[in-house]
């Protein structure tokens, strides 16, 4: 297993957990999306995107698509938290976004 494979498992596990909570409509997730002013359907849509990204990250031929979807979700999370000035809550998605970027560099053959 390479370092990139390990990073994929870490990011996929985080997306699986968070995507499952979003898709199931967990109370904390629903309250967060409502406080950000997002429509109700967005919680499920983001959750499904996160679950899809998690699955695609684990299979090498689809890793590029998975990291792109993960990146979009994580940029959205970081952007939303920055707009809300929720700096302490931004650490987790920012770290995941950094890991996704490293995976993207590996998929692109840059690293």
N, CA, C and O atoms as a Tinker XYZ file with bonds, in Angstrom:
   444  protein
     1  N      0.842000   -1.178000    0.000000    73     2
     2  CA     0.000000    0.000000    0.000000    64     1     3
     3  C      0.888000    1.241000    0.000000    63     2     4     5
     4  O      1.847000    1.332000    0.766000    81     3
     5  N      0.560000    2.178000   -0.854000    73     3     6
     6  CA     1.328000    3.415000   -0.945000    64     5     7
     7  C      0.755000    4.459000    0.018000    63     6     8     9
     8  O     -0.312000    4.273000    0.603000    81     7
     9  N      1.489000    5.553000    0.163000    73     7    10
    10  CA     1.015000    6.655000    0.996000    64     9    11
    11  C     -0.301000    7.207000    0.459000    63    10    12    13
    12  O     -1.211000    7.519000    1.227000    81    11
    13  N     -0.397000    7.325000   -0.866000    73    11    14
    14  CA    -1.626000    7.843000   -1.473000    64    13    15
    15  C     -2.804000    6.914000   -1.173000    63    14    16    17
    16  O     -3.917000    7.385000   -0.938000    81    15
    17  N     -2.569000    5.599000   -1.180000    73    15    18
    18  CA    -3.639000    4.656000   -0.833000    64    17    19
    19  C     -4.110000    4.883000    0.600000    63    18    20    21
    20  O     -5.311000    4.888000    0.872000    81    19
    21  N     -3.160000    5.070000    1.510000    73    19    22
    22  CA    -3.514000    5.329000    2.899000    64    21    23
    23  C     -4.303000    6.614000    3.063000    63    22    24    25
    24  O     -5.274000    6.664000    3.819000    81    23
    25  N     -3.887000    7.651000    2.354000    73    23    26
    26  CA    -4.617000    8.920000    2.409000    64    25    27
    27  C     -6.031000    8.758000    1.870000    63    26    28    29
    28  O     -6.976000    9.350000    2.391000    81    27
    29  N     -6.168000    7.956000    0.829000    73    27    30
    30  CA    -7.499000    7.699000    0.266000    64    29    31
    31  C     -8.412000    7.043000    1.288000    63    30    32    33
    32  O     -9.580000    7.410000    1.412000    81    31
    33  N     -7.878000    6.073000    2.018000    73    31    34
    34  CA    -8.674000    5.404000    3.041000    64    33    35
    35  C     -9.086000    6.367000    4.141000    63    34    36    37
    36  O    -10.218000    6.309000    4.622000    81    35
    37  N     -8.186000    7.249000    4.542000    73    35    38
    38  CA    -8.503000    8.222000    5.598000    64    37    39
    39  C     -9.603000    9.176000    5.132000    63    38    40    41
    40  O    -10.590000    9.387000    5.837000    81    39
    41  N     -9.426000    9.747000    3.950000    73    39    42
    42  CA   -10.413000   10.697000    3.430000    64    41    43
    43  C    -11.737000    9.988000    3.160000    63    42    44    45
    44  O    -12.803000   10.529000    3.456000    81    43
    45  N    -11.674000    8.780000    2.598000    73    43    46
    46  CA   -12.904000    8.031000    2.310000    64    45    47
    47  C    -13.661000    7.704000    3.599000    63    46    48    49
    48  O    -14.888000    7.793000    3.634000    81    47
    49  N    -12.945000    7.329000    4.645000    73    47    50
    50  CA   -13.609000    7.022000    5.920000    64    49    51
    51  C    -14.311000    8.258000    6.477000    63    50    52    53
    52  O    -15.445000    8.174000    6.947000    81    51
    53  N    -13.635000    9.403000    6.423000    73    51    54
    54  CA   -14.242000   10.646000    6.919000    64    53    55
    55  C    -15.472000   11.014000    6.092000    63    54    56    57
    56  O    -16.496000   11.414000    6.646000    81    55
    57  N    -15.375000   10.882000    4.777000    73    55    58
    58  CA   -16.507000   11.200000    3.909000    64    57    59
    59  C    -17.654000   10.218000    4.121000    63    58    60    61
    60  O    -18.821000   10.604000    4.061000    81    59
    61  N    -17.333000    8.973000    4.364000    73    59    62
    62  CA   -18.365000    7.964000    4.618000    64    61    63
    63  C    -19.149000    8.300000    5.891000    63    62    64    65
    64  O    -20.378000    8.234000    5.909000    81    63
    65  N    -18.433000    8.655000    6.938000    73    63    66
    66  CA   -19.089000    8.991000    8.205000    64    65    67
    67  C    -19.943000   10.249000    8.052000    63    66    68    69
    68  O    -21.112000   10.269000    8.438000    81    67
    69  N    -19.349000   11.287000    7.488000    73    67    70
    70  CA   -20.066000   12.556000    7.359000    64    69    71
    71  C    -21.183000   12.450000    6.337000    63    70    72    73
    72  O    -22.274000   12.979000    6.550000    81    71
    73  N    -20.919000   11.772000    5.227000    73    71    74
    74  CA   -21.950000   11.601000    4.204000    64    73    75
    75  C    -23.133000   10.798000    4.706000    63    74    76    77
    76  O    -24.277000   11.081000    4.352000    81    75
    77  N    -22.861000    9.794000    5.532000    73    75    78
    78  CA   -23.947000    8.998000    6.117000    64    77    79
    79  C    -24.811000    9.850000    7.035000    63    78    80    81
    80  O    -26.037000    9.743000    7.018000    81    79
    81  N    -24.170000   10.696000    7.837000    73    79    82
    82  CA   -24.919000   11.580000    8.738000    64    81    83
    83  C    -25.772000   12.563000    7.942000    63    82    84    85
    84  O    -26.929000   12.806000    8.285000    81    83
    85  N    -25.207000   13.121000    6.890000    73    83    86
    86  CA   -25.963000   14.069000    6.065000    64    85    87
    87  C    -27.126000   13.385000    5.361000    63    86    88    89
    88  O    -28.245000   13.898000    5.361000    81    87
    89  N    -26.865000   12.236000    4.766000    73    87    90
    90  CA   -27.907000   11.534000    4.027000    64    89    91
    91  C    -29.029000   11.074000    4.950000    63    90    92    93
    92  O    -30.200000   11.089000    4.570000    81    91
    93  N    -28.666000   10.665000    6.159000    73    91    94
    94  CA   -29.674000   10.229000    7.126000    64    93    95
    95  C    -30.415000   11.413000    7.744000    63    94    96    97
    96  O    -31.437000   11.221000    8.404000    81    95
    97  N    -29.925000   12.606000    7.546000    73    95    98
    98  CA   -30.565000   13.797000    8.102000    64    97    99
    99  C    -30.387000   13.918000    9.603000    63    98   100   101
   100  O    -31.317000   14.285000   10.321000    81    99
   101  N    -29.182000   13.606000   10.076000    73    99   102
   102  CA   -28.889000   13.702000   11.507000    64   101   103
   103  C    -29.203000   15.114000   12.007000    63   102   104   105
   104  O    -29.019000   16.097000   11.290000    81   103
   105  N    -29.679000   15.190000   13.246000    73   103   106
   106  CA   -30.109000   16.474000   13.806000    64   105   107
   107  C    -29.023000   17.546000   13.736000    63   106   108   109
   108  O    -29.292000   18.678000   13.335000    81   107
   109  N    -27.785000   17.188000   14.127000    73   107   110
   110  CA   -26.713000   18.183000   14.128000    64   109   111
   111  C    -26.435000   18.686000   12.717000    63   110   112   113
   112  O    -26.161000   19.871000   12.524000    81   111
   113  N    -26.502000   17.797000   11.731000    73   111   114
   114  CA   -26.246000   18.197000   10.344000    64   113   115
   115  C    -27.382000   19.076000    9.829000    63   114   116   117
   116  O    -27.142000   20.090000    9.173000    81   115
   117  N    -28.607000   18.686000   10.126000    73   115   118
   118  CA   -29.764000   19.464000    9.682000    64   117   119
   119  C    -29.735000   20.870000   10.281000    63   118   120   121
   120  O    -29.990000   21.853000    9.585000    81   119
   121  N    -29.422000   20.961000   11.578000    73   119   122
   122  CA   -29.339000   22.275000   12.227000    64   121   123
   123  C    -28.233000   23.126000   11.612000    63   122   124   125
   124  O    -28.404000   24.329000   11.421000    81   123
   125  N    -27.102000   22.503000   11.305000    73   123   126
   126  CA   -25.990000   23.252000   10.710000    64   125   127
   127  C    -26.387000   23.804000    9.341000    63   126   128   129
   128  O    -26.156000   24.979000    9.056000    81   127
   129  N    -26.979000   22.969000    8.500000    73   127   130
   130  CA   -27.373000   23.423000    7.162000    64   129   131
   131  C    -28.429000   24.521000    7.246000    63   130   132   133
   132  O    -28.408000   25.468000    6.460000    81   131
   133  N    -29.352000   24.396000    8.198000    73   131   134
   134  CA   -30.372000   25.438000    8.376000    64   133   135
   135  C    -29.736000   26.744000    8.835000    63   134   136   137
   136  O    -30.125000   27.820000    8.381000    81   135
   137  N    -28.748000   26.651000    9.744000    73   135   138
   138  CA   -28.102000   27.873000   10.239000    64   137   139
   139  C    -27.288000   28.558000    9.149000    63   138   140   141
   140  O    -27.070000   29.769000    9.202000    81   139
   141  N    -26.838000   27.786000    8.159000    73   139   142
   142  CA   -26.089000   28.365000    7.044000    64   141   143
   143  C    -27.021000   28.939000    5.975000    63   142   144   145
   144  O    -26.569000   29.603000    5.042000    81   143
   145  N    -28.320000   28.681000    6.115000    73   143   146
   146  CA   -29.290000   29.210000    5.162000    64   145   147
   147  C    -29.441000   28.364000    3.908000    63   146   148   149
   148  O    -29.935000   28.852000    2.891000    81   147
   149  N    -29.028000   27.117000    3.964000    73   147   150
   150  CA   -29.135000   26.248000    2.794000    64   149   151
   151  C    -30.499000   25.574000    2.746000    63   150   152   153
   152  O    -31.103000   25.332000    3.791000    81   151
   153  N    -30.996000   25.266000    1.542000    73   151   154
   154  CA   -32.295000   24.581000    1.439000    64   153   155
   155  C    -32.205000   23.147000    1.978000    63   154   156   157
   156  O    -31.122000   22.566000    2.051000    81   155
   157  N    -33.350000   22.598000    2.350000    73   155   158
   158  CA   -33.388000   21.271000    2.962000    64   157   159
   159  C    -32.813000   20.184000    2.055000    63   158   160   161
   160  O    -32.154000   19.265000    2.540000    81   159
   161  N    -33.051000   20.275000    0.752000    73   159   162
   162  CA   -32.598000   19.234000   -0.171000    64   161   163
   163  C    -31.078000   19.175000   -0.268000    63   162   164   165
   164  O    -30.520000   18.151000   -0.661000    81   163
   165  N    -30.419000   20.247000    0.081000    73   163   166
   166  CA   -28.967000   20.288000   -0.068000    64   165   167
   167  C    -28.261000   19.329000    0.891000    63   166   168   169
   168  O    -27.192000   18.813000    0.562000    81   167
   169  N    -28.827000   19.085000    2.049000    73   167   170
   170  CA   -28.242000   18.172000    3.025000    64   169   171
   171  C    -28.098000   16.773000    2.426000    63   170   172   173
   172  O    -27.038000   16.156000    2.521000    81   171
   173  N    -29.163000   16.283000    1.814000    73   171   174
   174  CA   -29.128000   14.952000    1.195000    64   173   175
   175  C    -28.218000   14.934000   -0.022000    63   174   176   177
   176  O    -27.484000   13.969000   -0.234000    81   175
   177  N    -28.257000   15.986000   -0.820000    73   175   178
   178  CA   -27.427000   16.048000   -2.023000    64   177   179
   179  C    -25.943000   16.024000   -1.675000    63   178   180   181
   180  O    -25.170000   15.294000   -2.295000    81   179
   181  N    -25.552000   16.808000   -0.701000    73   179   182
   182  CA   -24.152000   16.833000   -0.276000    64   181   183
   183  C    -23.768000   15.480000    0.322000    63   182   184   185
   184  O    -22.674000   14.975000    0.067000    81   183
   185  N    -24.657000   14.898000    1.110000    73   183   186
   186  CA   -24.391000   13.584000    1.690000    64   185   187
   187  C    -24.166000   12.526000    0.626000    63   186   188   189
   188  O    -23.243000   11.719000    0.740000    81   187
   189  N    -24.995000   12.520000   -0.407000    73   187   190
   190  CA   -24.830000   11.552000   -1.496000    64   189   191
   191  C    -23.535000   11.799000   -2.268000    63   190   192   193
   192  O    -22.872000   10.852000   -2.691000    81   191
   193  N    -23.180000   13.052000   -2.449000    73   191   194
   194  CA   -21.914000   13.377000   -3.124000    64   193   195
   195  C    -20.730000   12.882000   -2.298000    63   194   196   197
   196  O    -19.766000   12.346000   -2.846000    81   195
   197  N    -20.803000   13.063000   -0.979000    73   195   198
   198  CA   -19.718000   12.598000   -0.108000    64   197   199
   199  C    -19.610000   11.075000   -0.126000    63   198   200   201
   200  O    -18.504000   10.536000   -0.160000    81   199
   201  N    -20.731000   10.386000   -0.103000    73   199   202
   202  CA   -20.712000    8.923000   -0.165000    64   201   203
   203  C    -20.166000    8.428000   -1.503000    63   202   204   205
   204  O    -19.415000    7.454000   -1.553000    81   203
   205  N    -20.545000    9.100000   -2.577000    73   203   206
   206  CA   -20.039000    8.743000   -3.901000    64   205   207
   207  C    -18.534000    8.953000   -3.973000    63   206   208   209
   208  O    -17.806000    8.097000   -4.475000    81   207
   209  N    -18.070000   10.089000   -3.473000    73   207   210
   210  CA   -16.628000   10.372000   -3.475000    64   209   211
   211  C    -15.875000    9.332000   -2.671000    63   210   212   213
   212  O    -14.811000    8.875000   -3.088000    81   211
   213  N    -16.413000    8.954000   -1.522000    73   211   214
   214  CA   -15.752000    7.957000   -0.678000    64   213   215
   215  C    -15.585000    6.640000   -1.428000    63   214   216   217
   216  O    -14.516000    6.032000   -1.393000    81   215
   217  N    -16.638000    6.205000   -2.100000    73   215   218
   218  CA   -16.569000    4.945000   -2.844000    64   217   219
   219  C    -15.568000    5.034000   -4.002000    63   218   220   221
   220  O    -14.794000    4.104000   -4.230000    81   219
   221  N    -15.586000    6.142000   -4.719000    73   219   222
   222  CA   -14.700000    6.293000   -5.882000    64   221   223
   223  C    -13.235000    6.421000   -5.480000    63   222   224   225
   224  O    -12.351000    6.020000   -6.238000    81   223
   225  N    -12.969000    6.965000   -4.317000    73   223   226
   226  CA   -11.586000    7.111000   -3.857000    64   225   227
   227  C    -10.908000    5.765000   -3.608000    63   226   228   229
   228  O     -9.687000    5.658000   -3.717000    81   227
   229  N    -11.673000    4.763000   -3.283000    73   227   230
   230  CA   -11.093000    3.475000   -2.891000    64   229   231
   231  C    -10.717000    2.589000   -4.070000    63   230   232   233
   232  O    -10.028000    1.586000   -3.885000    81   231
   233  N    -11.149000    2.934000   -5.267000    73   231   234
   234  CA   -10.852000    2.139000   -6.458000    64   233   235
   235  C     -9.939000    2.962000   -7.348000    63   234   236   237
   236  O    -10.334000    4.016000   -7.847000    81   235
   237  N     -8.739000    2.492000   -7.543000    73   235   238
   238  CA    -7.694000    3.275000   -8.214000    64   237   239
   239  C     -8.113000    3.892000   -9.555000    63   238   240   241
   240  O     -7.824000    5.067000   -9.784000    81   239
   241  N     -8.784000    3.148000  -10.453000    73   239   242
   242  CA    -9.155000    3.762000  -11.735000    64   241   243
   243  C    -10.160000    4.915000  -11.623000    63   242   244   245
   244  O    -10.245000    5.743000  -12.530000    81   243
   245  N    -10.917000    4.979000  -10.529000    73   243   246
   246  CA   -11.903000    6.057000  -10.368000    64   245   247
   247  C    -11.461000    7.101000   -9.351000    63   246   248   249
   248  O    -12.227000    7.999000   -9.001000    81   247
   249  N    -10.250000    6.981000   -8.888000    73   247   250
   250  CA    -9.760000    7.865000   -7.830000    64   249   251
   251  C     -9.774000    9.335000   -8.243000    63   250   252   253
   252  O    -10.080000   10.200000   -7.422000    81   251
   253  N     -9.450000    9.630000   -9.492000    73   251   254
   254  CA    -9.446000   11.021000   -9.957000    64   253   255
   255  C    -10.811000   11.664000   -9.868000    63   254   256   257
   256  O    -10.930000   12.816000   -9.449000    81   255
   257  N    -11.849000   10.930000  -10.258000    73   255   258
   258  CA   -13.216000   11.447000  -10.164000    64   257   259
   259  C    -13.604000   11.613000   -8.699000    63   258   260   261
   260  O    -14.225000   12.605000   -8.317000    81   259
   261  N    -13.230000   10.629000   -7.884000    73   259   262
   262  CA   -13.546000   10.684000   -6.459000    64   261   263
   263  C    -12.907000   11.870000   -5.768000    63   262   264   265
   264  O    -13.539000   12.547000   -4.957000    81   263
   265  N    -11.646000   12.118000   -6.094000    73   263   266
   266  CA   -10.958000   13.242000   -5.437000    64   265   267
   267  C    -11.527000   14.573000   -5.931000    63   266   268   269
   268  O    -11.536000   15.551000   -5.183000    81   267
   269  N    -11.996000   14.626000   -7.167000    73   267   270
   270  CA   -12.621000   15.857000   -7.666000    64   269   271
   271  C    -13.932000   16.137000   -6.925000    63   270   272   273
   272  O    -14.188000   17.269000   -6.513000    81   271
   273  N    -14.755000   15.107000   -6.761000    73   271   274
   274  CA   -16.018000   15.281000   -6.039000    64   273   275
   275  C    -15.749000   15.638000   -4.580000    63   274   276   277
   276  O    -16.397000   16.524000   -4.022000    81   275
   277  N    -14.788000   14.942000   -3.962000    73   275   278
   278  CA   -14.431000   15.239000   -2.573000    64   277   279
   279  C    -13.945000   16.681000   -2.448000    63   278   280   281
   280  O    -14.313000   17.388000   -1.509000    81   279
   281  N    -13.123000   17.107000   -3.393000    73   279   282
   282  CA   -12.610000   18.477000   -3.365000    64   281   283
   283  C    -13.714000   19.510000   -3.445000    63   282   284   285
   284  O    -13.681000   20.516000   -2.736000    81   283
   285  N    -14.685000   19.270000   -4.301000    73   283   286
   286  CA   -15.813000   20.203000   -4.427000    64   285   287
   287  C    -16.589000   20.281000   -3.113000    63   286   288   289
   288  O    -16.923000   21.368000   -2.641000    81   287
   289  N    -16.872000   19.113000   -2.530000    73   287   290
   290  CA   -17.593000   19.091000   -1.239000    64   289   291
   291  C    -16.805000   19.817000   -0.156000    63   290   292   293
   292  O    -17.367000   20.596000    0.614000    81   291
   293  N    -15.509000   19.560000   -0.101000    73   291   294
   294  CA   -14.685000   20.139000    0.964000    64   293   295
   295  C    -14.441000   21.630000    0.755000    63   294   296   297
   296  O    -14.384000   22.386000    1.724000    81   295
   297  N    -14.297000   22.056000   -0.484000    73   295   298
   298  CA   -14.192000   23.498000   -0.755000    64   297   299
   299  C    -15.486000   24.185000   -0.326000    63   298   300   301
   300  O    -15.454000   25.278000    0.241000    81   299
   301  N    -16.619000   23.547000   -0.594000    73   299   302
   302  CA   -17.900000   24.090000   -0.151000    64   301   303
   303  C    -17.980000   24.198000    1.366000    63   302   304   305
   304  O    -18.481000   25.188000    1.900000    81   303
   305  N    -17.483000   23.172000    2.059000    73   303   306
   306  CA   -17.516000   23.185000    3.527000    64   305   307
   307  C    -16.619000   24.281000    4.082000    63   306   308   309
   308  O    -17.026000   25.037000    4.964000    81   307
   309  N    -15.399000   24.364000    3.565000    73   307   310
   310  CA   -14.462000   25.383000    4.041000    64   309   311
   311  C    -14.992000   26.785000    3.712000    63   310   312   313
   312  O    -14.916000   27.692000    4.541000    81   311
   313  N    -15.521000   26.951000    2.516000    73   311   314
   314  CA   -16.070000   28.249000    2.119000    64   313   315
   315  C    -17.248000   28.664000    2.977000    63   314   316   317
   316  O    -17.359000   29.825000    3.372000    81   315
   317  N    -18.125000   27.719000    3.266000    73   315   318
   318  CA   -19.279000   28.008000    4.110000    64   317   319
   319  C    -18.835000   28.416000    5.509000    63   318   320   321
   320  O    -19.336000   29.394000    6.064000    81   319
   321  N    -17.902000   27.673000    6.072000    73   319   322
   322  CA   -17.427000   27.988000    7.421000    64   321   323
   323  C    -16.676000   29.320000    7.452000    63   322   324   325
   324  O    -16.765000   30.057000    8.434000    81   323
   325  N    -15.945000   29.630000    6.394000    73   323   326
   326  CA   -15.254000   30.923000    6.335000    64   325   327
   327  C    -16.268000   32.059000    6.259000    63   326   328   329
   328  O    -16.110000   33.086000    6.919000    81   327
   329  N    -17.306000   31.870000    5.451000    73   327   330
   330  CA   -18.347000   32.888000    5.330000    64   329   331
   331  C    -19.057000   33.119000    6.657000    63   330   332   333
   332  O    -19.451000   34.241000    6.976000    81   331
   333  N    -19.217000   32.046000    7.428000    73   331   334
   334  CA   -19.870000   32.138000    8.737000    64   333   335
   335  C    -18.898000   32.559000    9.843000    63   334   336   337
   336  O    -19.301000   32.771000   10.986000    81   335
   337  N    -17.626000   32.677000    9.492000    73   335   338
   338  CA   -16.558000   32.996000   10.447000    64   337   339
   339  C    -16.485000   31.972000   11.584000    63   338   340   341
   340  O    -16.240000   32.311000   12.742000    81   339
   341  N    -16.706000   30.706000   11.210000    73   339   342
   342  CA   -16.638000   29.596000   12.168000    64   341   343
   343  C    -15.238000   28.993000   12.085000    63   342   344   345
   344  O    -15.062000   27.861000   11.634000    81   343
   345  N    -14.260000   29.757000   12.519000    73   343   346
   346  CA   -12.859000   29.392000   12.323000    64   345   347
   347  C    -12.493000   28.098000   13.042000    63   346   348   349
   348  O    -11.746000   27.285000   12.499000    81   347
   349  N    -13.001000   27.894000   14.241000    73   347   350
   350  CA   -12.644000   26.678000   14.990000    64   349   351
   351  C    -13.219000   25.419000   14.359000    63   350   352   353
   352  O    -12.655000   24.337000   14.523000    81   351
   353  N    -14.309000   25.537000   13.655000    73   351   354
   354  CA   -14.928000   24.390000   13.000000    64   353   355
   355  C    -14.290000   24.089000   11.647000    63   354   356   357
   356  O    -14.559000   23.044000   11.054000    81   355
   357  N    -13.454000   24.988000   11.160000    73   355   358
   358  CA   -12.883000   24.849000    9.830000    64   357   359
   359  C    -11.682000   23.902000    9.778000    63   358   360   361
   360  O    -11.303000   23.463000    8.692000    81   359
   361  N    -11.082000   23.581000   10.911000    73   359   362
   362  CA    -9.864000   22.774000   10.914000    64   361   363
   363  C    -10.058000   21.416000   10.245000    63   362   364   365
   364  O     -9.264000   21.020000    9.391000    81   363
   365  N    -11.101000   20.714000   10.630000    73   363   366
   366  CA   -11.335000   19.360000   10.126000    64   365   367
   367  C    -11.530000   19.326000    8.602000    63   366   368   369
   368  O    -10.828000   18.572000    7.927000    81   367
   369  N    -12.462000   20.117000    8.035000    73   367   370
   370  CA   -12.592000   20.078000    6.574000    64   369   371
   371  C    -11.362000   20.632000    5.847000    63   370   372   373
   372  O    -11.061000   20.206000    4.732000    81   371
   373  N    -10.655000   21.573000    6.464000    73   371   374
   374  CA    -9.451000   22.109000    5.814000    64   373   375
   375  C     -8.357000   21.049000    5.740000    63   374   376   377
   376  O     -7.648000   20.955000    4.738000    81   375
   377  N     -8.220000   20.259000    6.787000    73   375   378
   378  CA    -7.232000   19.172000    6.767000    64   377   379
   379  C     -7.628000   18.126000    5.727000    63   378   380   381
   380  O     -6.782000   17.650000    4.970000    81   379
   381  N     -8.905000   17.771000    5.689000    73   379   382
   382  CA    -9.363000   16.806000    4.683000    64   381   383
   383  C     -9.155000   17.343000    3.269000    63   382   384   385
   384  O     -8.785000   16.590000    2.368000    81   383
   385  N     -9.390000   18.630000    3.072000    73   383   386
   386  CA    -9.167000   19.240000    1.762000    64   385   387
   387  C     -7.687000   19.163000    1.391000    63   386   388   389
   388  O     -7.355000   18.888000    0.239000    81   387
   389  N     -6.802000   19.400000    2.349000    73   387   390
   390  CA    -5.360000   19.294000    2.089000    64   389   391
   391  C     -4.975000   17.864000    1.713000    63   390   392   393
   392  O     -4.182000   17.649000    0.796000    81   391
   393  N     -5.539000   16.895000    2.421000    73   391   394
   394  CA    -5.257000   15.491000    2.088000    64   393   395
   395  C     -5.798000   15.144000    0.700000    63   394   396   397
   396  O     -5.143000   14.439000   -0.068000    81   395
   397  N     -6.988000   15.639000    0.385000    73   395   398
   398  CA    -7.558000   15.403000   -0.943000    64   397   399
   399  C     -6.674000   16.031000   -2.027000    63   398   400   401
   400  O     -6.510000   15.461000   -3.106000    81   399
   401  N     -6.112000   17.192000   -1.738000    73   399   402
   402  CA    -5.221000   17.837000   -2.709000    64   401   403
   403  C     -3.973000   16.991000   -2.933000    63   402   404   405
   404  O     -3.496000   16.870000   -4.061000    81   403
   405  N     -3.447000   16.407000   -1.864000    73   403   406
   406  CA    -2.284000   15.518000   -2.020000    64   405   407
   407  C     -2.631000   14.300000   -2.854000    63   406   408   409
   408  O     -1.834000   13.864000   -3.684000    81   407
   409  N     -3.806000   13.754000   -2.641000    73   407   410
   410  CA    -4.255000   12.617000   -3.448000    64   409   411
   411  C     -4.374000   13.045000   -4.913000    63   410   412   413
   412  O     -3.974000   12.314000   -5.818000    81   411
   413  N     -4.929000   14.235000   -5.131000    73   411   414
   414  CA    -5.061000   14.744000   -6.493000    64   413   415
   415  C     -3.709000   14.927000   -7.175000    63   414   416   417
   416  O     -3.574000   14.654000   -8.368000    81   415
   417  N     -2.722000   15.380000   -6.436000    73   415   418
   418  CA    -1.378000   15.508000   -7.006000    64   417   419
   419  C     -0.817000   14.154000   -7.382000    63   418   420   421
   420  O     -0.149000   14.017000   -8.406000    81   419
   421  N     -1.085000   13.151000   -6.561000    73   419   422
   422  CA    -0.614000   11.799000   -6.869000    64   421   423
   423  C     -1.339000   11.234000   -8.099000    63   422   424   425
   424  O     -0.709000   10.628000   -8.965000    81   423
   425  N     -2.652000   11.432000   -8.173000    73   423   426
   426  CA    -3.426000   10.937000   -9.320000    64   425   427
   427  C     -2.943000   11.610000  -10.592000    63   426   428   429
   428  O     -2.856000   10.973000  -11.642000    81   427
   429  N     -2.632000   12.885000  -10.502000    73   427   430
   430  CA    -2.166000   13.630000  -11.667000    64   429   431
   431  C     -0.735000   13.354000  -12.042000    63   430   432   433
   432  O     -0.249000   13.857000  -13.055000    81   431
   433  N     -0.047000   12.557000  -11.238000    73   431   434
   434  CA     1.345000   12.217000  -11.528000    64   433   435
   435  C      2.330000   13.301000  -11.175000    63   434   436   437
   436  O      3.483000   13.256000  -11.602000    81   435
   437  N      1.892000   14.281000  -10.396000    73   435   438
   438  CA     2.763000   15.389000  -10.038000    64   437   439
   439  C      3.697000   15.004000   -8.891000    63   438   440   441
   440  O      4.827000   15.486000   -8.809000    81   439
   441  N      3.215000   14.139000   -8.015000    73   439   442
   442  CA     4.030000   13.713000   -6.855000    64   441   443
   443  C      4.509000   12.305000   -7.095000    63   442   444
   444  O      5.210000   11.740000   -6.255000    81   443
